[in-house]
Amino acid sequence: MAANNVPVGLDKEQIFGMAEKEMEYRVELFNKLTHTCFNKCVEKKYKESELNMGENSCIDRCVSKYWQVTNLVGQLLGAGRPPM
């Protein structure tokens, strides 16, 4: 690896392609997280213009758990271990 953490032998086009894929992955992950936690925590019929305390707490827990699981899966895949 080179000093800036880019593998030796990659040209700029490959690096930009990898960066683009990473950005697409992050956007997809954010959209899935938003969709999942919103559907789980927010009532379908809006009663108020703001989230209530219960909805806020639910979203906080949901996002936290979603990131924990995402990180765990990433670590398992990175280590090459099969899922539990």
mmCIF file of N, CA, C and O in Angstrom, residues 1-80:
data_model
loop_
_atom_site.group_PDB
_atom_site.id
_atom_site.type_symbol
_atom_site.label_atom_id
_atom_site.label_comp_id
_atom_site.label_asym_id
_atom_site.label_seq_id
_atom_site.Cartn_x
_atom_site.Cartn_y
_atom_site.Cartn_z
ATOM 1 N N MET A 1 0.835 -1.176 0.000
ATOM 2 C CA MET A 1 0.000 0.000 0.000
ATOM 3 C C MET A 1 0.881 1.242 0.000
ATOM 4 O O MET A 1 1.925 1.267 0.613
ATOM 5 N N ALA A 2 0.380 2.254 -0.648
ATOM 6 C CA ALA A 2 1.093 3.514 -0.669
ATOM 7 C C ALA A 2 0.859 4.245 0.641
ATOM 8 O O ALA A 2 0.035 3.855 1.467
ATOM 9 N N ALA A 3 1.561 5.346 0.820
ATOM 10 C CA ALA A 3 1.486 6.091 2.078
ATOM 11 C C ALA A 3 0.098 6.651 2.351
ATOM 12 O O ALA A 3 -0.292 6.823 3.497
ATOM 13 N N ASN A 4 -0.686 6.929 1.307
ATOM 14 C CA ASN A 4 -2.017 7.509 1.510
ATOM 15 C C ASN A 4 -3.122 6.453 1.519
ATOM 16 O O ASN A 4 -4.269 6.747 1.221
ATOM 17 N N ASN A 5 -2.784 5.198 1.850
ATOM 18 C CA ASN A 5 -3.727 4.079 1.975
ATOM 19 C C ASN A 5 -4.403 3.689 0.658
ATOM 20 O O ASN A 5 -5.462 3.095 0.664
ATOM 21 N N VAL A 6 -3.802 4.035 -0.464
ATOM 22 C CA VAL A 6 -4.311 3.619 -1.767
ATOM 23 C C VAL A 6 -3.409 2.502 -2.268
ATOM 24 O O VAL A 6 -2.195 2.659 -2.297
ATOM 25 N N PRO A 7 -3.978 1.364 -2.640
ATOM 26 C CA PRO A 7 -3.149 0.266 -3.136
ATOM 27 C C PRO A 7 -2.311 0.698 -4.335
ATOM 28 O O PRO A 7 -2.777 1.444 -5.193
ATOM 29 N N VAL A 8 -1.079 0.243 -4.370
ATOM 30 C CA VAL A 8 -0.179 0.564 -5.461
ATOM 31 C C VAL A 8 -0.714 -0.069 -6.745
ATOM 32 O O VAL A 8 -1.218 -1.181 -6.740
ATOM 33 N N GLY A 9 -0.624 0.642 -7.852
ATOM 34 C CA GLY A 9 -1.037 0.096 -9.134
ATOM 35 C C GLY A 9 -2.432 0.502 -9.568
ATOM 36 O O GLY A 9 -2.869 0.108 -10.640
ATOM 37 N N LEU A 10 -3.143 1.247 -8.757
ATOM 38 C CA LEU A 10 -4.477 1.710 -9.151
ATOM 39 C C LEU A 10 -4.361 3.072 -9.818
ATOM 40 O O LEU A 10 -3.655 3.953 -9.338
ATOM 41 N N ASP A 11 -5.055 3.244 -10.926
ATOM 42 C CA ASP A 11 -5.039 4.554 -11.567
ATOM 43 C C ASP A 11 -6.192 5.405 -11.029
ATOM 44 O O ASP A 11 -7.038 4.931 -10.269
ATOM 45 N N LYS A 12 -6.209 6.663 -11.434
ATOM 46 C CA LYS A 12 -7.219 7.600 -10.913
ATOM 47 C C LYS A 12 -8.645 7.137 -11.244
ATOM 48 O O LYS A 12 -9.545 7.288 -10.435
ATOM 49 N N GLU A 13 -8.831 6.569 -12.420
ATOM 50 C CA GLU A 13 -10.163 6.132 -12.814
ATOM 51 C C GLU A 13 -10.674 5.022 -11.890
ATOM 52 O O GLU A 13 -11.840 5.018 -11.482
ATOM 53 N N GLN A 14 -9.812 4.093 -11.532
ATOM 54 C CA GLN A 14 -10.189 3.016 -10.616
ATOM 55 C C GLN A 14 -10.492 3.565 -9.227
ATOM 56 O O GLN A 14 -11.442 3.141 -8.575
ATOM 57 N N ILE A 15 -9.679 4.515 -8.796
ATOM 58 C CA ILE A 15 -9.881 5.120 -7.473
ATOM 59 C C ILE A 15 -11.219 5.855 -7.431
ATOM 60 O O ILE A 15 -11.992 5.716 -6.486
ATOM 61 N N PHE A 16 -11.510 6.620 -8.487
ATOM 62 C CA PHE A 16 -12.788 7.337 -8.534
ATOM 63 C C PHE A 16 -13.955 6.359 -8.613
ATOM 64 O O PHE A 16 -15.008 6.589 -8.025
ATOM 65 N N GLY A 17 -13.787 5.265 -9.331
ATOM 66 C CA GLY A 17 -14.827 4.244 -9.406
ATOM 67 C C GLY A 17 -15.102 3.633 -8.045
ATOM 68 O O GLY A 17 -16.255 3.424 -7.662
ATOM 69 N N MET A 18 -14.032 3.355 -7.293
ATOM 70 C CA MET A 18 -14.187 2.806 -5.944
ATOM 71 C C MET A 18 -14.874 3.817 -5.030
ATOM 72 O O MET A 18 -15.747 3.450 -4.234
ATOM 73 N N ALA A 19 -14.495 5.083 -5.137
ATOM 74 C CA ALA A 19 -15.101 6.129 -4.315
ATOM 75 C C ALA A 19 -16.584 6.287 -4.656
ATOM 76 O O ALA A 19 -17.416 6.480 -3.761
ATOM 77 N N GLU A 20 -16.907 6.180 -5.934
ATOM 78 C CA GLU A 20 -18.303 6.285 -6.359
ATOM 79 C C GLU A 20 -19.128 5.129 -5.799
ATOM 80 O O GLU A 20 -20.244 5.330 -5.299
ATOM 81 N N LYS A 21 -18.594 3.919 -5.850
ATOM 82 C CA LYS A 21 -19.290 2.747 -5.285
ATOM 83 C C LYS A 21 -19.491 2.913 -3.782
ATOM 84 O O LYS A 21 -20.546 2.578 -3.244
ATOM 85 N N GLU A 22 -18.463 3.410 -3.099
ATOM 86 C CA GLU A 22 -18.563 3.632 -1.654
ATOM 87 C C GLU A 22 -19.658 4.649 -1.343
ATOM 88 O O GLU A 22 -20.442 4.464 -0.413
ATOM 89 N N MET A 23 -19.729 5.714 -2.127
ATOM 90 C CA MET A 23 -20.756 6.737 -1.909
ATOM 91 C C MET A 23 -22.145 6.167 -2.171
ATOM 92 O O MET A 23 -23.081 6.429 -1.409
ATOM 93 N N GLU A 24 -22.293 5.365 -3.230
ATOM 94 C CA GLU A 24 -23.583 4.733 -3.516
ATOM 95 C C GLU A 24 -23.999 3.820 -2.370
ATOM 96 O O GLU A 24 -25.167 3.800 -1.971
ATOM 97 N N TYR A 25 -23.043 3.071 -1.830
ATOM 98 C CA TYR A 25 -23.323 2.180 -0.698
ATOM 99 C C TYR A 25 -23.790 2.983 0.506
ATOM 100 O O TYR A 25 -24.763 2.623 1.161
ATOM 101 N N ARG A 26 -23.105 4.072 0.804
ATOM 102 C CA ARG A 26 -23.470 4.878 1.974
ATOM 103 C C ARG A 26 -24.850 5.521 1.817
ATOM 104 O O ARG A 26 -25.616 5.582 2.770
ATOM 105 N N VAL A 27 -25.160 5.990 0.622
ATOM 106 C CA VAL A 27 -26.479 6.587 0.373
ATOM 107 C C VAL A 27 -27.564 5.521 0.523
ATOM 108 O O VAL A 27 -28.599 5.753 1.154
ATOM 109 N N GLU A 28 -27.315 4.333 -0.034
ATOM 110 C CA GLU A 28 -28.278 3.234 0.090
ATOM 111 C C GLU A 28 -28.478 2.840 1.552
ATOM 112 O O GLU A 28 -29.602 2.630 2.010
ATOM 113 N N LEU A 29 -27.384 2.751 2.301
ATOM 114 C CA LEU A 29 -27.457 2.414 3.718
ATOM 115 C C LEU A 29 -28.266 3.455 4.487
ATOM 116 O O LEU A 29 -29.144 3.114 5.284
ATOM 117 N N PHE A 30 -28.010 4.729 4.228
ATOM 118 C CA PHE A 30 -28.744 5.803 4.886
ATOM 119 C C PHE A 30 -30.231 5.732 4.544
ATOM 120 O O PHE A 30 -31.086 5.870 5.423
ATOM 121 N N ASN A 31 -30.546 5.490 3.268
ATOM 122 C CA ASN A 31 -31.948 5.407 2.857
ATOM 123 C C ASN A 31 -32.654 4.225 3.514
ATOM 124 O O ASN A 31 -33.805 4.345 3.949
ATOM 125 N N LYS A 32 -31.977 3.086 3.608
ATOM 126 C CA LYS A 32 -32.571 1.920 4.271
ATOM 127 C C LYS A 32 -32.796 2.198 5.753
ATOM 128 O O LYS A 32 -33.839 1.854 6.307
ATOM 129 N N LEU A 33 -31.813 2.803 6.397
ATOM 130 C CA LEU A 33 -31.925 3.135 7.823
ATOM 131 C C LEU A 33 -33.096 4.080 8.045
ATOM 132 O O LEU A 33 -33.931 3.855 8.928
ATOM 133 N N THR A 34 -33.178 5.119 7.245
ATOM 134 C CA THR A 34 -34.260 6.100 7.374
ATOM 135 C C THR A 34 -35.619 5.443 7.176
ATOM 136 O O THR A 34 -36.538 5.643 7.978
ATOM 137 N N HIS A 35 -35.742 4.651 6.134
ATOM 138 C CA HIS A 35 -37.015 3.986 5.828
ATOM 139 C C HIS A 35 -37.414 3.018 6.945
ATOM 140 O O HIS A 35 -38.552 3.030 7.415
ATOM 141 N N THR A 36 -36.461 2.202 7.386
ATOM 142 C CA THR A 36 -36.741 1.197 8.417
ATOM 143 C C THR A 36 -37.173 1.854 9.725
ATOM 144 O O THR A 36 -38.193 1.485 10.312
ATOM 145 N N CYS A 37 -36.392 2.808 10.199
ATOM 146 C CA CYS A 37 -36.692 3.429 11.495
ATOM 147 C C CYS A 37 -37.942 4.305 11.434
ATOM 148 O O CYS A 37 -38.716 4.346 12.388
ATOM 149 N N PHE A 38 -38.165 4.982 10.323
ATOM 150 C CA PHE A 38 -39.377 5.793 10.193
ATOM 151 C C PHE A 38 -40.613 4.902 10.237
ATOM 152 O O PHE A 38 -41.562 5.185 10.969
ATOM 153 N N ASN A 39 -40.597 3.820 9.458
ATOM 154 C CA ASN A 39 -41.756 2.925 9.444
ATOM 155 C C ASN A 39 -41.991 2.264 10.792
ATOM 156 O O ASN A 39 -43.131 2.004 11.172
ATOM 157 N N LYS A 40 -40.927 1.986 11.510
ATOM 158 C CA LYS A 40 -41.064 1.326 12.813
ATOM 159 C C LYS A 40 -41.547 2.286 13.895
ATOM 160 O O LYS A 40 -42.321 1.891 14.772
ATOM 161 N N CYS A 41 -41.127 3.531 13.848
ATOM 162 C CA CYS A 41 -41.306 4.430 14.990
ATOM 163 C C CYS A 41 -42.363 5.534 14.821
ATOM 164 O O CYS A 41 -42.810 6.097 15.818
ATOM 165 N N VAL A 42 -42.727 5.863 13.612
ATOM 166 C CA VAL A 42 -43.635 6.997 13.401
ATOM 167 C C VAL A 42 -44.993 6.468 12.939
ATOM 168 O O VAL A 42 -45.070 5.653 12.025
ATOM 169 N N GLU A 43 -46.036 6.952 13.609
ATOM 170 C CA GLU A 43 -47.397 6.535 13.250
ATOM 171 C C GLU A 43 -47.727 6.973 11.833
ATOM 172 O O GLU A 43 -47.243 7.993 11.353
ATOM 173 N N LYS A 44 -48.567 6.183 11.174
ATOM 174 C CA LYS A 44 -48.927 6.467 9.782
ATOM 175 C C LYS A 44 -49.797 7.711 9.648
ATOM 176 O O LYS A 44 -49.732 8.411 8.655
ATOM 177 N N LYS A 45 -50.619 7.975 10.658
ATOM 178 C CA LYS A 45 -51.457 9.176 10.644
ATOM 179 C C LYS A 45 -50.798 10.221 11.534
ATOM 180 O O LYS A 45 -50.681 10.041 12.745
ATOM 181 N N TYR A 46 -50.355 11.290 10.913
ATOM 182 C CA TYR A 46 -49.681 12.341 11.669
ATOM 183 C C TYR A 46 -50.679 13.109 12.514
ATOM 184 O O TYR A 46 -51.696 13.582 12.022
ATOM 185 N N LYS A 47 -50.383 13.225 13.803
ATOM 186 C CA LYS A 47 -51.241 13.984 14.707
ATOM 187 C C LYS A 47 -50.613 15.334 15.029
ATOM 188 O O LYS A 47 -51.300 16.275 15.374
ATOM 189 N N GLU A 48 -49.283 15.393 14.937
ATOM 190 C CA GLU A 48 -48.551 16.609 15.278
ATOM 191 C C GLU A 48 -47.523 16.891 14.191
ATOM 192 O O GLU A 48 -47.121 16.001 13.446
ATOM 193 N N SER A 49 -47.068 18.140 14.134
ATOM 194 C CA SER A 49 -46.066 18.495 13.127
ATOM 195 C C SER A 49 -44.659 18.084 13.553
ATOM 196 O O SER A 49 -43.762 17.988 12.721
ATOM 197 N N GLU A 50 -44.457 17.824 14.823
ATOM 198 C CA GLU A 50 -43.152 17.418 15.361
ATOM 199 C C GLU A 50 -43.237 15.995 15.888
ATOM 200 O O GLU A 50 -44.311 15.512 16.250
ATOM 201 N N LEU A 51 -42.087 15.335 15.957
ATOM 202 C CA LEU A 51 -42.040 14.006 16.577
ATOM 203 C C LEU A 51 -42.269 14.145 18.070
ATOM 204 O O LEU A 51 -41.771 15.085 18.696
ATOM 205 N N ASN A 52 -43.022 13.210 18.651
ATOM 206 C CA ASN A 52 -43.204 13.258 20.101
ATOM 207 C C ASN A 52 -42.027 12.547 20.777
ATOM 208 O O ASN A 52 -41.153 11.976 20.115
ATOM 209 N N MET A 53 -41.989 12.581 22.101
ATOM 210 C CA MET A 53 -40.853 12.030 22.837
ATOM 211 C C MET A 53 -40.698 10.525 22.594
ATOM 212 O O MET A 53 -39.578 10.032 22.438
ATOM 213 N N GLY A 54 -41.798 9.802 22.542
ATOM 214 C CA GLY A 54 -41.732 8.366 22.297
ATOM 215 C C GLY A 54 -41.159 8.046 20.922
ATOM 216 O O GLY A 54 -40.350 7.126 20.771
ATOM 217 N N GLU A 55 -41.570 8.808 19.918
ATOM 218 C CA GLU A 55 -41.057 8.600 18.565
ATOM 219 C C GLU A 55 -39.566 8.935 18.496
ATOM 220 O O GLU A 55 -38.784 8.209 17.871
ATOM 221 N N ASN A 56 -39.175 10.016 19.155
ATOM 222 C CA ASN A 56 -37.753 10.390 19.191
ATOM 223 C C ASN A 56 -36.907 9.295 19.844
ATOM 224 O O ASN A 56 -35.851 8.934 19.328
ATOM 225 N N SER A 57 -37.375 8.783 20.959
ATOM 226 C CA SER A 57 -36.640 7.718 21.661
ATOM 227 C C SER A 57 -36.547 6.464 20.801
ATOM 228 O O SER A 57 -35.490 5.828 20.727
ATOM 229 N N CYS A 58 -37.654 6.108 20.165
ATOM 230 C CA CYS A 58 -37.684 4.932 19.307
ATOM 231 C C CYS A 58 -36.688 5.082 18.155
ATOM 232 O O CYS A 58 -35.921 4.162 17.852
ATOM 233 N N ILE A 59 -36.679 6.245 17.525
ATOM 234 C CA ILE A 59 -35.761 6.489 16.410
ATOM 235 C C ILE A 59 -34.311 6.437 16.883
ATOM 236 O O ILE A 59 -33.453 5.848 16.215
ATOM 237 N N ASP A 60 -34.013 7.029 18.050
ATOM 238 C CA ASP A 60 -32.657 6.963 18.593
ATOM 239 C C ASP A 60 -32.204 5.525 18.792
ATOM 240 O O ASP A 60 -31.093 5.147 18.401
ATOM 241 N N ARG A 61 -33.057 4.708 19.402
ATOM 242 C CA ARG A 61 -32.711 3.298 19.638
ATOM 243 C C ARG A 61 -32.570 2.541 18.317
ATOM 244 O O ARG A 61 -31.654 1.744 18.139
ATOM 245 N N CYS A 62 -33.486 2.793 17.402
ATOM 246 C CA CYS A 62 -33.475 2.100 16.116
ATOM 247 C C CYS A 62 -32.189 2.408 15.345
ATOM 248 O O CYS A 62 -31.530 1.501 14.833
ATOM 249 N N VAL A 63 -31.831 3.668 15.267
ATOM 250 C CA VAL A 63 -30.617 4.064 14.546
ATOM 251 C C VAL A 63 -29.389 3.462 15.211
ATOM 252 O O VAL A 63 -28.494 2.941 14.539
ATOM 253 N N SER A 64 -29.344 3.500 16.531
ATOM 254 C CA SER A 64 -28.208 2.929 17.257
ATOM 255 C C SER A 64 -28.059 1.438 16.966
ATOM 256 O O SER A 64 -26.955 0.957 16.652
ATOM 257 N N LYS A 65 -29.156 0.708 17.056
ATOM 258 C CA LYS A 65 -29.113 -0.735 16.785
ATOM 259 C C LYS A 65 -28.760 -1.014 15.329
ATOM 260 O O LYS A 65 -27.995 -1.937 15.036
ATOM 261 N N TYR A 66 -29.293 -0.228 14.423
ATOM 262 C CA TYR A 66 -29.020 -0.421 12.996
ATOM 263 C C TYR A 66 -27.523 -0.278 12.731
ATOM 264 O O TYR A 66 -26.922 -1.096 12.037
ATOM 265 N N TRP A 67 -26.887 0.765 13.316
ATOM 266 C CA TRP A 67 -25.445 0.967 13.126
ATOM 267 C C TRP A 67 -24.638 -0.146 13.782
ATOM 268 O O TRP A 67 -23.624 -0.593 13.233
ATOM 269 N N GLN A 68 -25.058 -0.591 14.962
ATOM 270 C CA GLN A 68 -24.337 -1.681 15.636
ATOM 271 C C GLN A 68 -24.353 -2.942 14.779
ATOM 272 O O GLN A 68 -23.321 -3.592 14.603
ATOM 273 N N VAL A 69 -25.514 -3.282 14.241
ATOM 274 C CA VAL A 69 -25.628 -4.486 13.412
ATOM 275 C C VAL A 69 -24.837 -4.318 12.119
ATOM 276 O O VAL A 69 -24.132 -5.234 11.684
ATOM 277 N N THR A 70 -24.933 -3.146 11.499
ATOM 278 C CA THR A 70 -24.191 -2.893 10.267
ATOM 279 C C THR A 70 -22.684 -3.030 10.498
ATOM 280 O O THR A 70 -21.978 -3.647 9.693
ATOM 281 N N ASN A 71 -22.202 -2.488 11.607
ATOM 282 C CA ASN A 71 -20.774 -2.598 11.932
ATOM 283 C C ASN A 71 -20.377 -4.045 12.206
ATOM 284 O O ASN A 71 -19.311 -4.498 11.766
ATOM 285 N N LEU A 72 -21.212 -4.779 12.924
ATOM 286 C CA LEU A 72 -20.928 -6.185 13.216
ATOM 287 C C LEU A 72 -20.862 -7.007 11.932
ATOM 288 O O LEU A 72 -19.928 -7.797 11.738
ATOM 289 N N VAL A 73 -21.813 -6.805 11.048
ATOM 290 C CA VAL A 73 -21.815 -7.532 9.769
ATOM 291 C C VAL A 73 -20.564 -7.171 8.971
ATOM 292 O O VAL A 73 -19.909 -8.048 8.397
ATOM 293 N N GLY A 74 -20.216 -5.893 8.940
ATOM 294 C CA GLY A 74 -19.017 -5.475 8.227
ATOM 295 C C GLY A 74 -17.763 -6.116 8.790
ATOM 296 O O GLY A 74 -16.879 -6.545 8.043
ATOM 297 N N GLN A 75 -17.672 -6.201 10.117
ATOM 298 C CA GLN A 75 -16.511 -6.834 10.753
ATOM 299 C C GLN A 75 -16.459 -8.318 10.423
ATOM 300 O O GLN A 75 -15.389 -8.859 10.131
ATOM 301 N N LEU A 76 -17.602 -8.989 10.476
ATOM 302 C CA LEU A 76 -17.636 -10.415 10.164
ATOM 303 C C LEU A 76 -17.255 -10.676 8.708
ATOM 304 O O LEU A 76 -16.501 -11.600 8.415
ATOM 305 N N LEU A 77 -17.781 -9.853 7.807
ATOM 306 C CA LEU A 77 -17.435 -10.025 6.398
ATOM 307 C C LEU A 77 -15.979 -9.701 6.151
ATOM 308 O O LEU A 77 -15.319 -10.370 5.355
ATOM 309 N N GLY A 78 -15.471 -8.676 6.829
ATOM 310 C CA GLY A 78 -14.066 -8.297 6.673
ATOM 311 C C GLY A 78 -13.121 -9.347 7.209
ATOM 312 O O GLY A 78 -12.022 -9.539 6.697
ATOM 313 N N ALA A 79 -13.550 -10.053 8.225
ATOM 314 C CA ALA A 79 -12.709 -11.089 8.824
ATOM 315 C C ALA A 79 -12.834 -12.407 8.068
ATOM 316 O O ALA A 79 -12.096 -13.345 8.332
ATOM 317 N N GLY A 80 -13.788 -12.486 7.156
ATOM 318 C CA GLY A 80 -13.995 -13.696 6.374
ATOM 319 C C GLY A 80 -14.632 -14.818 7.146
ATOM 320 O O GLY A 80 -14.581 -15.973 6.752
#
